[in-house]
Amino acid sequence: MPQLNSTLHETMELHELLNFKTICMTTSKMAQGVVFDQDLKALLEKDVQQSRQAITVLQGLVIKTQPQ
Amino acid sequence: MSYEKKPINALKGPMNNDYLEIQNSEGMPGLVDSTIALNFLLNAKSGIKNCATALTEIADPEARKEIHNMLNAQIDLHAQISELMMNKGWFHPYHVAEQFKLDLVSAQAAVQISNMQLFPGNTSRLGTFATPNY
């Protein structure tokens, strides 16, 4: 497996970002069912799409930098 | 839609506890949307701060590049959210007095909601879900 030059605390930082993104995406997805305003809903959906990409990237980075 | 012009401060007088009475739901769409938009805005702000903090801690070029892209996307999104909130009258960054009035009213509305019995009774719905291990 290709290893990045990463220390433990860098991995932890990525891990924290991953958790934050996961919660944000869930919140935005949930809020879409509650809002009345369709412009706001469109922005929430945009956030979900962005977060999903970010989560995919972060998953890759966290796996790659995991201390063996 | 006219409710967009009448956000939280359109609420007249103290909120009535009878939330099932349709008449008492006046101004509710604006109240809901502005609250969720504010939550969304704060989340976006935290995201930007978290990305920036992570960037100061990470040395690896590949990870830095990815987080840099994430940070830029987040900043754009934050700008869009605040613009939308300004257009809808939920956010007045250039009008502090108006913002204070709005925030005080919405805090009051939130306190009143917190005093309501919104979910009476037992909320454990385990019987309606597939939960063989409970």
CSV table of N, CA and C in Angstrom, one decimal, chain A residues 25-47:
chain,number,residue,atom,x,y,z
A,25,MET,N,-23.0,16.5,6.5
A,25,MET,CA,-23.8,16.0,5.3
A,25,MET,C,-25.1,15.4,5.8
A,26,THR,N,-25.1,14.7,7.0
A,26,THR,CA,-26.3,14.1,7.5
A,26,THR,C,-27.3,15.3,7.9
A,27,THR,N,-26.8,16.3,8.5
A,27,THR,CA,-27.6,17.4,8.9
A,27,THR,C,-28.2,18.1,7.7
A,28,SER,N,-27.4,18.3,6.7
A,28,SER,CA,-28.0,19.0,5.5
A,28,SER,C,-29.0,18.2,4.8
A,29,LYS,N,-28.8,16.9,4.8
A,29,LYS,CA,-29.7,16.0,4.1
A,29,LYS,C,-31.1,16.0,4.9
A,30,MET,N,-31.0,15.9,6.2
A,30,MET,CA,-32.2,16.0,7.1
A,30,MET,C,-32.9,17.3,6.9
A,31,ALA,N,-32.2,18.4,6.9
A,31,ALA,CA,-32.8,19.7,6.8
A,31,ALA,C,-33.6,19.9,5.5
A,32,GLN,N,-33.2,19.2,4.5
A,32,GLN,CA,-33.9,19.3,3.2
A,32,GLN,C,-35.3,18.9,3.3
A,33,GLY,N,-35.6,18.0,4.2
A,33,GLY,CA,-37.0,17.6,4.4
A,33,GLY,C,-37.8,18.5,5.2
A,34,VAL,N,-37.2,19.5,5.8
A,34,VAL,CA,-37.9,20.4,6.7
A,34,VAL,C,-38.1,21.8,6.1
A,35,VAL,N,-37.2,22.2,5.2
A,35,VAL,CA,-37.3,23.6,4.8
A,35,VAL,C,-38.5,23.8,3.8
A,36,PHE,N,-39.0,25.1,3.7
A,36,PHE,CA,-40.0,25.5,2.8
A,36,PHE,C,-39.4,26.1,1.6
A,37,ASP,N,-38.3,26.8,1.8
A,37,ASP,CA,-37.8,27.6,0.7
A,37,ASP,C,-37.0,26.7,-0.3
A,38,GLN,N,-37.3,26.8,-1.6
A,38,GLN,CA,-36.6,25.9,-2.5
A,38,GLN,C,-35.2,26.3,-2.9
A,39,ASP,N,-34.9,27.6,-2.7
A,39,ASP,CA,-33.5,28.0,-3.0
A,39,ASP,C,-32.6,27.5,-1.9
A,40,LEU,N,-33.1,27.6,-0.7
A,40,LEU,CA,-32.4,27.0,0.5
A,40,LEU,C,-32.1,25.5,0.3
A,41,LYS,N,-33.2,24.9,-0.1
A,41,LYS,CA,-33.1,23.4,-0.3
A,41,LYS,C,-32.0,23.1,-1.4
A,42,ALA,N,-32.0,23.9,-2.5
A,42,ALA,CA,-31.0,23.7,-3.5
A,42,ALA,C,-29.6,23.8,-2.9
A,43,LEU,N,-29.4,24.8,-2.1
A,43,LEU,CA,-28.1,25.0,-1.5
A,43,LEU,C,-27.7,23.9,-0.6
A,44,LEU,N,-28.7,23.4,0.2
A,44,LEU,CA,-28.4,22.3,1.1
A,44,LEU,C,-28.0,21.0,0.2
A,45,GLU,N,-28.7,20.9,-0.9
A,45,GLU,CA,-28.3,19.7,-1.8
A,45,GLU,C,-26.9,19.9,-2.3
A,46,LYS,N,-26.6,21.1,-2.6
A,46,LYS,CA,-25.2,21.4,-3.1
A,46,LYS,C,-24.2,21.0,-2.0
A,47,ASP,N,-24.5,21.3,-0.8
A,47,ASP,CA,-23.6,21.0,0.3
A,47,ASP,C,-23.5,19.5,0.4
